[in-house]
Amino acid sequence: MARSDINRSGEIEVFVRVVEEGSFSSAARALRMTPSAVSKLIARLEARLGARLVSRSTRRLQLTPEGTAFYESGLRILADMAAAEREAAAGAAPRGRLRVNTYVPFGVHRLIPLLPRFLERYREISVDLVLTDSVIDLMAERADVAIRAGPLGESRLVARKLGQSPVVVVAAPSYLEAHGTPRTLAELERHNRMGFGFVRHIDGWPFVDAAGAAVIIPITGNALVGDGEAMRLMTLAGVGISRLARWHVAADIATGRLVPLLEEFNPGDEEVTHAVYVGQGRHLPARVRAFLDFLGENARLT
């Protein structure tokens, strides 16, 4: 069967109804189909997917693990289709569930404080928010928008720049009192330099030496963390030295909770933040367009 001949939404709707009704015959009555037609449709779906979705060994159908995953995905797809139809019928007014994935520091310090204002402005939108510094697959996670720091890889995603920030090496006064303040790159190598537990664009901290040459100091500390906010908190606790975006620790520096180090060796690199999403122009759902515009107005990094 050619791909264009497959009614995927119809297949999903039938499969979901079979699961909810618990049998082919009950689903057939609800859908005004014959039981044999429902059974054949499910068999064709399984053959096309190359996976058994339901077990027919008992009087009542039982889902296989693959069937459970397909059912849960099918529910989300049908909900999204219904939301899309409601948007179109309402003149594309912003409404529906907005799935947002953001790196933790931006979520904690910038996005969450703004969400009450966004939800008050767009009362027909609900937000499904996930905070993680791990890079996700938007399609696999069914996220509408992901907010990411650092360089962007090659992809078909559309990116909207939200700003950039210099990067700074910092430590807490308690750590410096206990271990001393590094004044040179050689002294820094004797200190506890904390790192992240995921792959970074540069494996180490970049500096320029006294002669202006680029230098990379490896990360060899006794602590690895999974996100930038955890790194900030570990630094405040005096565990070690970290390298973070200045916007993220600006308030800590201003109040003396953190101290910038080795600024004369700072290469001046900046961390860029983007909102990335699938689709563009008039094909962008109204809820996504409203959120991106709101970020541009209220959450830019300067």
PDB file of C-alpha atoms in Angstrom:
ATOM      1  CA  MET A   1       0.000   0.000   0.000  1.00  0.00           C
ATOM      2  CA  ALA A   2       1.414   3.405  -0.933  1.00  0.00           C
ATOM      3  CA  ARG A   3       2.128   5.755   1.935  1.00  0.00           C
ATOM      4  CA  SER A   4      -0.330   8.342   0.570  1.00  0.00           C
ATOM      5  CA  ASP A   5      -3.110   5.746   0.697  1.00  0.00           C
ATOM      6  CA  ILE A   6      -2.724   5.092   4.425  1.00  0.00           C
ATOM      7  CA  ASN A   7      -5.245   6.834   6.666  1.00  0.00           C
ATOM      8  CA  ARG A   8      -3.043   7.022   9.734  1.00  0.00           C
ATOM      9  CA  SER A   9      -5.413   9.143  11.796  1.00  0.00           C
ATOM     10  CA  GLY A  10      -8.225   6.686  11.044  1.00  0.00           C
ATOM     11  CA  GLU A  11      -6.055   3.751  12.076  1.00  0.00           C
ATOM     12  CA  ILE A  12      -5.099   5.456  15.315  1.00  0.00           C
ATOM     13  CA  GLU A  13      -8.708   6.315  16.110  1.00  0.00           C
ATOM     14  CA  VAL A  14      -9.820   2.715  15.565  1.00  0.00           C
ATOM     15  CA  PHE A  15      -6.945   1.297  17.620  1.00  0.00           C
ATOM     16  CA  VAL A  16      -7.615   3.694  20.503  1.00  0.00           C
ATOM     17  CA  ARG A  17     -11.312   2.786  20.459  1.00  0.00           C
ATOM     18  CA  VAL A  18     -10.452  -0.951  20.483  1.00  0.00           C
ATOM     19  CA  VAL A  19      -8.302  -0.431  23.576  1.00  0.00           C
ATOM     20  CA  GLU A  20     -10.918   1.676  25.342  1.00  0.00           C
ATOM     21  CA  GLU A  21     -13.791  -0.685  24.510  1.00  0.00           C
ATOM     22  CA  GLY A  22     -11.764  -3.802  25.317  1.00  0.00           C
ATOM     23  CA  SER A  23     -12.785  -5.820  22.260  1.00  0.00           C
ATOM     24  CA  PHE A  24     -13.104  -5.672  18.490  1.00  0.00           C
ATOM     25  CA  SER A  25     -16.849  -6.188  18.590  1.00  0.00           C
ATOM     26  CA  SER A  26     -17.510  -3.380  21.074  1.00  0.00           C
ATOM     27  CA  ALA A  27     -15.266  -1.020  19.137  1.00  0.00           C
ATOM     28  CA  ALA A  28     -16.995  -2.015  15.895  1.00  0.00           C
ATOM     29  CA  ARG A  29     -20.403  -1.138  17.352  1.00  0.00           C
ATOM     30  CA  ALA A  30     -19.142   2.220  18.605  1.00  0.00           C
ATOM     31  CA  LEU A  31     -17.550   3.011  15.234  1.00  0.00           C
ATOM     32  CA  ARG A  32     -20.433   1.550  13.172  1.00  0.00           C
ATOM     33  CA  MET A  33     -18.093  -0.957  11.516  1.00  0.00           C
ATOM     34  CA  THR A  34     -18.147  -4.726  11.327  1.00  0.00           C
ATOM     35  CA  PRO A  35     -15.953  -6.694  13.759  1.00  0.00           C
ATOM     36  CA  SER A  36     -14.120  -8.286  10.826  1.00  0.00           C
ATOM     37  CA  ALA A  37     -13.325  -4.849   9.361  1.00  0.00           C
ATOM     38  CA  VAL A  38     -11.899  -3.693  12.699  1.00  0.00           C
ATOM     39  CA  SER A  39      -9.884  -6.898  13.074  1.00  0.00           C
ATOM     40  CA  LYS A  40      -8.452  -6.584   9.563  1.00  0.00           C
ATOM     41  CA  LEU A  41      -7.559  -2.917  10.118  1.00  0.00           C
ATOM     42  CA  ILE A  42      -5.631  -3.750  13.313  1.00  0.00           C
ATOM     43  CA  ALA A  43      -3.895  -6.642  11.549  1.00  0.00           C
ATOM     44  CA  ARG A  44      -2.829  -4.328   8.694  1.00  0.00           C
ATOM     45  CA  LEU A  45      -1.589  -1.763  11.208  1.00  0.00           C
ATOM     46  CA  GLU A  46       0.497  -4.382  13.020  1.00  0.00           C
ATOM     47  CA  ALA A  47       1.897  -5.652   9.735  1.00  0.00           C
ATOM     48  CA  ARG A  48       2.882  -2.151   8.652  1.00  0.00           C
ATOM     49  CA  LEU A  49       4.488  -1.370  12.002  1.00  0.00           C
ATOM     50  CA  GLY A  50       6.155  -4.773  12.220  1.00  0.00           C
ATOM     51  CA  ALA A  51       5.017  -5.176  15.826  1.00  0.00           C
ATOM     52  CA  ARG A  52       2.247  -6.996  17.682  1.00  0.00           C
ATOM     53  CA  LEU A  53       0.051  -4.416  19.448  1.00  0.00           C
ATOM     54  CA  VAL A  54      -2.562  -6.618  21.123  1.00  0.00           C
ATOM     55  CA  SER A  55      -2.588 -10.161  22.422  1.00  0.00           C
ATOM     56  CA  ARG A  56      -5.587 -12.208  21.305  1.00  0.00           C
ATOM     57  CA  SER A  57      -4.887 -15.226  23.529  1.00  0.00           C
ATOM     58  CA  THR A  58      -7.573 -14.321  26.071  1.00  0.00           C
ATOM     59  CA  ARG A  59     -11.244 -13.396  25.811  1.00  0.00           C
ATOM     60  CA  ARG A  60     -10.342  -9.779  26.573  1.00  0.00           C
ATOM     61  CA  LEU A  61      -7.649  -8.078  24.533  1.00  0.00           C
ATOM     62  CA  GLN A  62      -4.368  -7.365  26.272  1.00  0.00           C
ATOM     63  CA  LEU A  63      -1.897  -4.727  25.090  1.00  0.00           C
ATOM     64  CA  THR A  64       1.696  -5.672  24.399  1.00  0.00           C
ATOM     65  CA  PRO A  65       4.405  -3.201  25.545  1.00  0.00           C
ATOM     66  CA  GLU A  66       4.503  -1.903  21.972  1.00  0.00           C
ATOM     67  CA  GLY A  67       0.722  -1.600  21.994  1.00  0.00           C
ATOM     68  CA  THR A  68       0.772   0.371  25.244  1.00  0.00           C
ATOM     69  CA  ALA A  69       3.334   2.822  23.841  1.00  0.00           C
ATOM     70  CA  PHE A  70       1.366   3.191  20.587  1.00  0.00           C
ATOM     71  CA  TYR A  71      -1.879   3.745  22.502  1.00  0.00           C
ATOM     72  CA  GLU A  72      -0.351   6.508  24.639  1.00  0.00           C
ATOM     73  CA  SER A  73       1.152   8.186  21.570  1.00  0.00           C
ATOM     74  CA  GLY A  74      -2.155   7.810  19.744  1.00  0.00           C
ATOM     75  CA  LEU A  75      -4.027   9.596  22.510  1.00  0.00           C
ATOM     76  CA  ARG A  76      -1.632  12.541  22.278  1.00  0.00           C
ATOM     77  CA  ILE A  77      -1.884  12.653  18.495  1.00  0.00           C
ATOM     78  CA  LEU A  78      -5.682  12.647  18.557  1.00  0.00           C
ATOM     79  CA  ALA A  79      -5.657  15.364  21.230  1.00  0.00           C
ATOM     80  CA  ASP A  80      -3.301  17.475  19.113  1.00  0.00           C
ATOM     81  CA  MET A  81      -5.504  16.993  16.059  1.00  0.00           C
ATOM     82  CA  ALA A  82      -8.541  18.091  18.040  1.00  0.00           C
ATOM     83  CA  ALA A  83      -6.651  21.130  19.323  1.00  0.00           C
ATOM     84  CA  ALA A  84      -5.556  22.010  15.784  1.00  0.00           C
ATOM     85  CA  GLU A  85      -9.138  21.825  14.565  1.00  0.00           C
ATOM     86  CA  ARG A  86     -10.298  24.025  17.449  1.00  0.00           C
ATOM     87  CA  GLU A  87      -7.579  26.565  16.642  1.00  0.00           C
ATOM     88  CA  ALA A  88      -8.612  26.670  12.990  1.00  0.00           C
ATOM     89  CA  ALA A  89     -12.293  26.969  13.867  1.00  0.00           C
ATOM     90  CA  ALA A  90     -11.559  29.813  16.289  1.00  0.00           C
ATOM     91  CA  GLY A  91      -9.539  31.813  13.791  1.00  0.00           C
ATOM     92  CA  ALA A  92      -6.207  30.472  15.051  1.00  0.00           C
ATOM     93  CA  ALA A  93      -6.595  32.014  18.507  1.00  0.00           C
ATOM     94  CA  PRO A  94      -3.805  30.892  20.880  1.00  0.00           C
ATOM     95  CA  ARG A  95      -5.093  27.884  22.785  1.00  0.00           C
ATOM     96  CA  GLY A  96      -4.262  24.306  23.713  1.00  0.00           C
ATOM     97  CA  ARG A  97      -1.363  22.602  25.469  1.00  0.00           C
ATOM     98  CA  LEU A  98       2.056  24.179  24.964  1.00  0.00           C
ATOM     99  CA  ARG A  99       4.950  21.756  25.574  1.00  0.00           C
ATOM    100  CA  VAL A 100       8.130  23.615  26.541  1.00  0.00           C
ATOM    101  CA  ASN A 101      11.554  22.146  27.287  1.00  0.00           C
ATOM    102  CA  THR A 102      14.210  24.484  28.691  1.00  0.00           C
ATOM    103  CA  TYR A 103      17.667  24.279  30.187  1.00  0.00           C
ATOM    104  CA  VAL A 104      17.393  24.525  33.947  1.00  0.00           C
ATOM    105  CA  PRO A 105      18.950  27.950  34.729  1.00  0.00           C
ATOM    106  CA  PHE A 106      16.772  29.720  32.164  1.00  0.00           C
ATOM    107  CA  GLY A 107      13.692  27.893  33.410  1.00  0.00           C
ATOM    108  CA  VAL A 108      14.330  28.654  37.088  1.00  0.00           C
ATOM    109  CA  HIS A 109      15.496  32.261  36.811  1.00  0.00           C
ATOM    110  CA  ARG A 110      13.784  33.608  33.682  1.00  0.00           C
ATOM    111  CA  LEU A 111      10.859  31.518  32.468  1.00  0.00           C
ATOM    112  CA  ILE A 112       9.034  30.363  35.604  1.00  0.00           C
ATOM    113  CA  PRO A 113       8.804  33.897  37.079  1.00  0.00           C
ATOM    114  CA  LEU A 114       7.190  35.034  33.797  1.00  0.00           C
ATOM    115  CA  LEU A 115       4.696  32.173  33.411  1.00  0.00           C
ATOM    116  CA  PRO A 116       1.926  33.737  35.545  1.00  0.00           C
ATOM    117  CA  ARG A 117       1.894  36.766  33.250  1.00  0.00           C
ATOM    118  CA  PHE A 118       1.898  34.579  30.117  1.00  0.00           C
ATOM    119  CA  LEU A 119      -0.938  32.361  31.379  1.00  0.00           C
ATOM    120  CA  GLU A 120      -2.936  35.397  32.447  1.00  0.00           C
ATOM    121  CA  ARG A 121      -2.576  36.878  28.971  1.00  0.00           C
ATOM    122  CA  TYR A 122      -3.424  33.607  27.183  1.00  0.00           C
ATOM    123  CA  ARG A 123      -6.052  31.914  29.314  1.00  0.00           C
ATOM    124  CA  GLU A 124      -6.824  29.243  26.723  1.00  0.00           C
ATOM    125  CA  ILE A 125      -3.204  27.939  26.796  1.00  0.00           C
ATOM    126  CA  SER A 126      -1.908  25.389  29.319  1.00  0.00           C
ATOM    127  CA  VAL A 127       1.844  24.869  29.733  1.00  0.00           C
ATOM    128  CA  ASP A 128       3.576  21.488  30.024  1.00  0.00           C
ATOM    129  CA  LEU A 129       7.079  22.466  31.225  1.00  0.00           C
ATOM    130  CA  VAL A 130      10.165  20.246  31.473  1.00  0.00           C
ATOM    131  CA  LEU A 131      13.499  21.511  32.807  1.00  0.00           C
ATOM    132  CA  THR A 132      16.660  19.694  31.712  1.00  0.00           C
ATOM    133  CA  ASP A 133      20.106  20.619  30.450  1.00  0.00           C
ATOM    134  CA  SER A 134      20.162  17.483  28.287  1.00  0.00           C
ATOM    135  CA  VAL A 135      19.542  18.095  24.587  1.00  0.00           C
ATOM    136  CA  ILE A 136      16.272  16.472  23.515  1.00  0.00           C
ATOM    137  CA  ASP A 137      14.740  15.423  20.208  1.00  0.00           C
ATOM    138  CA  LEU A 138      11.759  17.759  19.816  1.00  0.00           C
ATOM    139  CA  MET A 139       9.892  15.343  17.579  1.00  0.00           C
ATOM    140  CA  ALA A 140      10.444  12.337  19.856  1.00  0.00           C
ATOM    141  CA  GLU A 141       9.507  14.286  23.002  1.00  0.00           C
ATOM    142  CA  ARG A 142       6.647  16.078  21.218  1.00  0.00           C
ATOM    143  CA  ALA A 143       7.901  19.443  22.514  1.00  0.00           C
ATOM    144  CA  ASP A 144       6.662  22.610  20.835  1.00  0.00           C
ATOM    145  CA  VAL A 145       9.614  24.758  21.900  1.00  0.00           C
ATOM    146  CA  ALA A 146      13.024  23.978  23.399  1.00  0.00           C
ATOM    147  CA  ILE A 147      15.213  26.678  24.937  1.00  0.00           C
ATOM    148  CA  ARG A 148      18.880  25.822  24.645  1.00  0.00           C
ATOM    149  CA  ALA A 149      22.219  27.397  25.534  1.00  0.00           C
ATOM    150  CA  GLY A 150      25.339  26.994  23.430  1.00  0.00           C
ATOM    151  CA  PRO A 151      26.051  26.443  19.745  1.00  0.00           C
ATOM    152  CA  LEU A 152      23.328  24.888  17.609  1.00  0.00           C
ATOM    153  CA  GLY A 153      23.992  21.771  15.570  1.00  0.00           C
ATOM    154  CA  GLU A 154      22.807  21.160  12.033  1.00  0.00           C
ATOM    155  CA  SER A 155      19.074  20.458  11.991  1.00  0.00           C
ATOM    156  CA  ARG A 156      15.812  21.370  10.321  1.00  0.00           C
ATOM    157  CA  LEU A 157      14.669  23.228  13.411  1.00  0.00           C
ATOM    158  CA  VAL A 158      14.032  26.950  13.339  1.00  0.00           C
ATOM    159  CA  ALA A 159      15.944  29.005  15.920  1.00  0.00           C
ATOM    160  CA  ARG A 160      15.083  32.370  17.453  1.00  0.00           C
ATOM    161  CA  LYS A 161      17.913  34.017  19.373  1.00  0.00           C
ATOM    162  CA  LEU A 162      17.017  35.129  22.897  1.00  0.00           C
ATOM    163  CA  GLY A 163      20.367  36.698  23.738  1.00  0.00           C
ATOM    164  CA  GLN A 164      23.902  35.978  24.826  1.00  0.00           C
ATOM    165  CA  SER A 165      26.023  36.328  27.912  1.00  0.00           C
ATOM    166  CA  PRO A 166      29.741  36.356  28.751  1.00  0.00           C
ATOM    167  CA  VAL A 167      31.031  33.354  30.697  1.00  0.00           C
ATOM    168  CA  VAL A 168      32.807  33.752  34.039  1.00  0.00           C
ATOM    169  CA  VAL A 169      34.824  31.550  36.405  1.00  0.00           C
ATOM    170  CA  VAL A 170      33.515  31.863  39.974  1.00  0.00           C
ATOM    171  CA  ALA A 171      33.943  30.471  43.471  1.00  0.00           C
ATOM    172  CA  ALA A 172      32.360  31.084  46.861  1.00  0.00           C
ATOM    173  CA  PRO A 173      34.292  33.038  49.528  1.00  0.00           C
ATOM    174  CA  SER A 174      34.140  29.950  51.770  1.00  0.00           C
ATOM    175  CA  TYR A 175      35.971  27.870  49.157  1.00  0.00           C
ATOM    176  CA  LEU A 176      38.618  30.553  48.617  1.00  0.00           C
ATOM    177  CA  GLU A 177      39.171  30.924  52.353  1.00  0.00           C
ATOM    178  CA  ALA A 178      39.775  27.187  52.655  1.00  0.00           C
ATOM    179  CA  HIS A 179      41.849  26.639  49.490  1.00  0.00           C
ATOM    180  CA  GLY A 180      43.258  30.024  48.500  1.00  0.00           C
ATOM    181  CA  THR A 181      42.520  32.227  45.490  1.00  0.00           C
ATOM    182  CA  PRO A 182      44.130  31.191  42.181  1.00  0.00           C
ATOM    183  CA  ARG A 183      45.949  34.114  40.564  1.00  0.00           C
ATOM    184  CA  THR A 184      47.388  32.309  37.525  1.00  0.00           C
ATOM    185  CA  LEU A 185      46.333  29.484  35.225  1.00  0.00           C
ATOM    186  CA  ALA A 186      49.002  27.277  36.767  1.00  0.00           C
ATOM    187  CA  GLU A 187      47.507  27.859  40.221  1.00  0.00           C
ATOM    188  CA  LEU A 188      44.016  27.122  38.877  1.00  0.00           C
ATOM    189  CA  GLU A 189      45.135  23.634  37.878  1.00  0.00           C
ATOM    190  CA  ARG A 190      45.618  22.779  41.558  1.00  0.00           C
ATOM    191  CA  HIS A 191      42.003  23.635  42.398  1.00  0.00           C
ATOM    192  CA  ASN A 192      38.771  21.642  42.304  1.00  0.00           C
ATOM    193  CA  ARG A 193      37.194  22.459  38.929  1.00  0.00           C
ATOM    194  CA  MET A 194      33.651  21.150  38.737  1.00  0.00           C
ATOM    195  CA  GLY A 195      32.155  19.913  35.471  1.00  0.00           C
ATOM    196  CA  PHE A 196      28.969  18.679  33.859  1.00  0.00           C
ATOM    197  CA  GLY A 197      27.997  15.057  33.445  1.00  0.00           C
ATOM    198  CA  PHE A 198      26.967  15.521  29.805  1.00  0.00           C
ATOM    199  CA  VAL A 199      28.946  16.265  26.639  1.00  0.00           C
ATOM    200  CA  ARG A 200      29.922  19.897  26.164  1.00  0.00           C
ATOM    201  CA  HIS A 201      30.920  21.717  22.995  1.00  0.00           C
ATOM    202  CA  ILE A 202      34.428  22.273  24.436  1.00  0.00           C
ATOM    203  CA  ASP A 203      35.919  19.619  26.717  1.00  0.00           C
ATOM    204  CA  GLY A 204      37.548  22.000  29.202  1.00  0.00           C
ATOM    205  CA  TRP A 205      37.693  25.677  30.149  1.00  0.00           C
ATOM    206  CA  PRO A 206      39.098  28.098  27.536  1.00  0.00           C
ATOM    207  CA  PHE A 207      41.471  30.871  28.570  1.00  0.00           C
ATOM    208  CA  VAL A 208      44.119  33.093  27.037  1.00  0.00           C
ATOM    209  CA  ASP A 209      47.542  33.122  28.683  1.00  0.00           C
ATOM    210  CA  ALA A 210      49.727  36.152  29.391  1.00  0.00           C
ATOM    211  CA  ALA A 211      51.030  36.045  25.807  1.00  0.00           C
ATOM    212  CA  GLY A 212      47.495  36.005  24.347  1.00  0.00           C
ATOM    213  CA  ALA A 213      47.630  32.350  23.275  1.00  0.00           C
ATOM    214  CA  ALA A 214      44.519  30.142  23.625  1.00  0.00           C
ATOM    215  CA  VAL A 215      44.691  27.613  26.468  1.00  0.00           C
ATOM    216  CA  ILE A 216      42.251  24.860  27.461  1.00  0.00           C
ATOM    217  CA  ILE A 217      42.291  23.835  31.137  1.00  0.00           C
ATOM    218  CA  PRO A 218      40.811  20.340  31.580  1.00  0.00           C
ATOM    219  CA  ILE A 219      38.053  19.655  34.100  1.00  0.00           C
ATOM    220  CA  THR A 220      39.433  17.340  36.783  1.00  0.00           C
ATOM    221  CA  GLY A 221      37.325  18.098  39.860  1.00  0.00           C
ATOM    222  CA  ASN A 222      35.595  15.682  42.204  1.00  0.00           C
ATOM    223  CA  ALA A 223      32.043  16.726  41.279  1.00  0.00           C
ATOM    224  CA  LEU A 224      29.956  16.344  38.123  1.00  0.00           C
ATOM    225  CA  VAL A 225      26.409  17.715  37.895  1.00  0.00           C
ATOM    226  CA  GLY A 226      23.577  17.431  35.416  1.00  0.00           C
ATOM    227  CA  ASP A 227      22.502  21.046  35.020  1.00  0.00           C
ATOM    228  CA  GLY A 228      23.708  24.613  35.408  1.00  0.00           C
ATOM    229  CA  GLU A 229      21.518  25.479  38.386  1.00  0.00           C
ATOM    230  CA  ALA A 230      22.861  22.505  40.337  1.00  0.00           C
ATOM    231  CA  MET A 231      26.356  23.720  39.419  1.00  0.00           C
ATOM    232  CA  ARG A 232      25.559  27.193  40.763  1.00  0.00           C
ATOM    233  CA  LEU A 233      24.257  25.748  44.047  1.00  0.00           C
ATOM    234  CA  MET A 234      27.307  23.491  44.425  1.00  0.00           C
ATOM    235  CA  THR A 235      29.540  26.512  43.870  1.00  0.00           C
ATOM    236  CA  LEU A 236      27.633  28.564  46.445  1.00  0.00           C
ATOM    237  CA  ALA A 237      28.065  25.679  48.896  1.00  0.00           C
ATOM    238  CA  GLY A 238      31.852  25.929  48.518  1.00  0.00           C
ATOM    239  CA  VAL A 239      32.396  22.578  46.799  1.00  0.00           C
ATOM    240  CA  GLY A 240      34.673  23.986  44.108  1.00  0.00           C
ATOM    241  CA  ILE A 241      35.172  26.409  41.232  1.00  0.00           C
ATOM    242  CA  SER A 242      32.795  26.563  38.254  1.00  0.00           C
ATOM    243  CA  ARG A 243      32.448  28.338  34.920  1.00  0.00           C
ATOM    244  CA  LEU A 244      28.955  29.688  34.238  1.00  0.00           C
ATOM    245  CA  ALA A 245      27.145  32.291  32.157  1.00  0.00           C
ATOM    246  CA  ARG A 246      27.460  35.679  33.848  1.00  0.00           C
ATOM    247  CA  TRP A 247      23.709  36.389  33.627  1.00  0.00           C
ATOM    248  CA  HIS A 248      23.114  33.227  35.665  1.00  0.00           C
ATOM    249  CA  VAL A 249      25.352  34.328  38.573  1.00  0.00           C
ATOM    250  CA  ALA A 250      25.149  38.129  38.249  1.00  0.00           C
ATOM    251  CA  ALA A 251      23.044  38.503  41.412  1.00  0.00           C
ATOM    252  CA  ASP A 252      25.403  36.232  43.360  1.00  0.00           C
ATOM    253  CA  ILE A 253      28.408  38.294  42.243  1.00  0.00           C
ATOM    254  CA  ALA A 254      26.661  41.560  43.086  1.00  0.00           C
ATOM    255  CA  THR A 255      25.927  40.399  46.650  1.00  0.00           C
ATOM    256  CA  GLY A 256      29.342  38.828  47.198  1.00  0.00           C
ATOM    257  CA  ARG A 257      28.079  35.256  47.395  1.00  0.00           C
ATOM    258  CA  LEU A 258      30.348  34.395  44.442  1.00  0.00           C
ATOM    259  CA  VAL A 259      33.661  35.928  43.383  1.00  0.00           C
ATOM    260  CA  PRO A 260      34.859  36.169  39.731  1.00  0.00           C
ATOM    261  CA  LEU A 261      38.308  34.672  39.190  1.00  0.00           C
ATOM    262  CA  LEU A 262      41.106  35.078  36.617  1.00  0.00           C
ATOM    263  CA  GLU A 263      39.241  37.726  34.624  1.00  0.00           C
ATOM    264  CA  GLU A 264      42.480  38.868  32.961  1.00  0.00           C
ATOM    265  CA  PHE A 265      42.685  35.421  31.323  1.00  0.00           C
ATOM    266  CA  ASN A 266      39.030  35.343  30.224  1.00  0.00           C
ATOM    267  CA  PRO A 267      38.907  34.796  26.420  1.00  0.00           C
ATOM    268  CA  GLY A 268      35.686  36.803  26.132  1.00  0.00           C
ATOM    269  CA  ASP A 269      33.582  33.974  24.734  1.00  0.00           C
ATOM    270  CA  GLU A 270      29.816  34.188  25.143  1.00  0.00           C
ATOM    271  CA  GLU A 271      27.063  31.652  25.680  1.00  0.00           C
ATOM    272  CA  VAL A 272      24.148  32.124  23.261  1.00  0.00           C
ATOM    273  CA  THR A 273      20.571  31.133  24.106  1.00  0.00           C
ATOM    274  CA  HIS A 274      18.027  30.179  21.427  1.00  0.00           C
ATOM    275  CA  ALA A 275      14.433  29.060  21.341  1.00  0.00           C
ATOM    276  CA  VAL A 276      14.189  26.272  18.761  1.00  0.00           C
ATOM    277  CA  TYR A 277      11.021  24.867  17.273  1.00  0.00           C
ATOM    278  CA  VAL A 278       9.574  22.960  14.325  1.00  0.00           C
ATOM    279  CA  GLY A 279       7.847  24.873  11.534  1.00  0.00           C
ATOM    280  CA  GLN A 280       7.697  28.524  10.678  1.00  0.00           C
ATOM    281  CA  GLY A 281       5.573  31.320   9.262  1.00  0.00           C
ATOM    282  CA  ARG A 282       1.854  30.793   8.876  1.00  0.00           C
ATOM    283  CA  HIS A 283       2.210  27.059   9.592  1.00  0.00           C
ATOM    284  CA  LEU A 284       3.262  27.760  13.189  1.00  0.00           C
ATOM    285  CA  PRO A 285       0.478  27.001  15.723  1.00  0.00           C
ATOM    286  CA  ALA A 286      -0.908  30.134  17.321  1.00  0.00           C
ATOM    287  CA  ARG A 287       0.045  28.961  20.826  1.00  0.00           C
ATOM    288  CA  VAL A 288       3.684  28.525  19.753  1.00  0.00           C
ATOM    289  CA  ARG A 289       3.811  31.876  17.968  1.00  0.00           C
ATOM    290  CA  ALA A 290       2.333  33.604  21.027  1.00  0.00           C
ATOM    291  CA  PHE A 291       4.905  31.988  23.318  1.00  0.00           C
ATOM    292  CA  LEU A 292       7.861  32.855  21.073  1.00  0.00           C
ATOM    293  CA  ASP A 293       6.705  36.469  20.812  1.00  0.00           C
ATOM    294  CA  PHE A 294       6.280  36.611  24.601  1.00  0.00           C
ATOM    295  CA  LEU A 295       9.824  35.309  25.124  1.00  0.00           C
ATOM    296  CA  GLY A 296      11.163  37.893  22.705  1.00  0.00           C
ATOM    297  CA  GLU A 297       9.389  40.675  24.596  1.00  0.00           C
ATOM    298  CA  ASN A 298      10.109  39.587  28.170  1.00  0.00           C
ATOM    299  CA  ALA A 299      12.851  36.980  28.490  1.00  0.00           C
ATOM    300  CA  ARG A 300      15.744  38.218  26.394  1.00  0.00           C
ATOM    301  CA  LEU A 301      19.242  37.935  27.864  1.00  0.00           C
ATOM    302  CA  THR A 302      21.218  41.167  27.707  1.00  0.00           C
TER     303      THR A 302
END
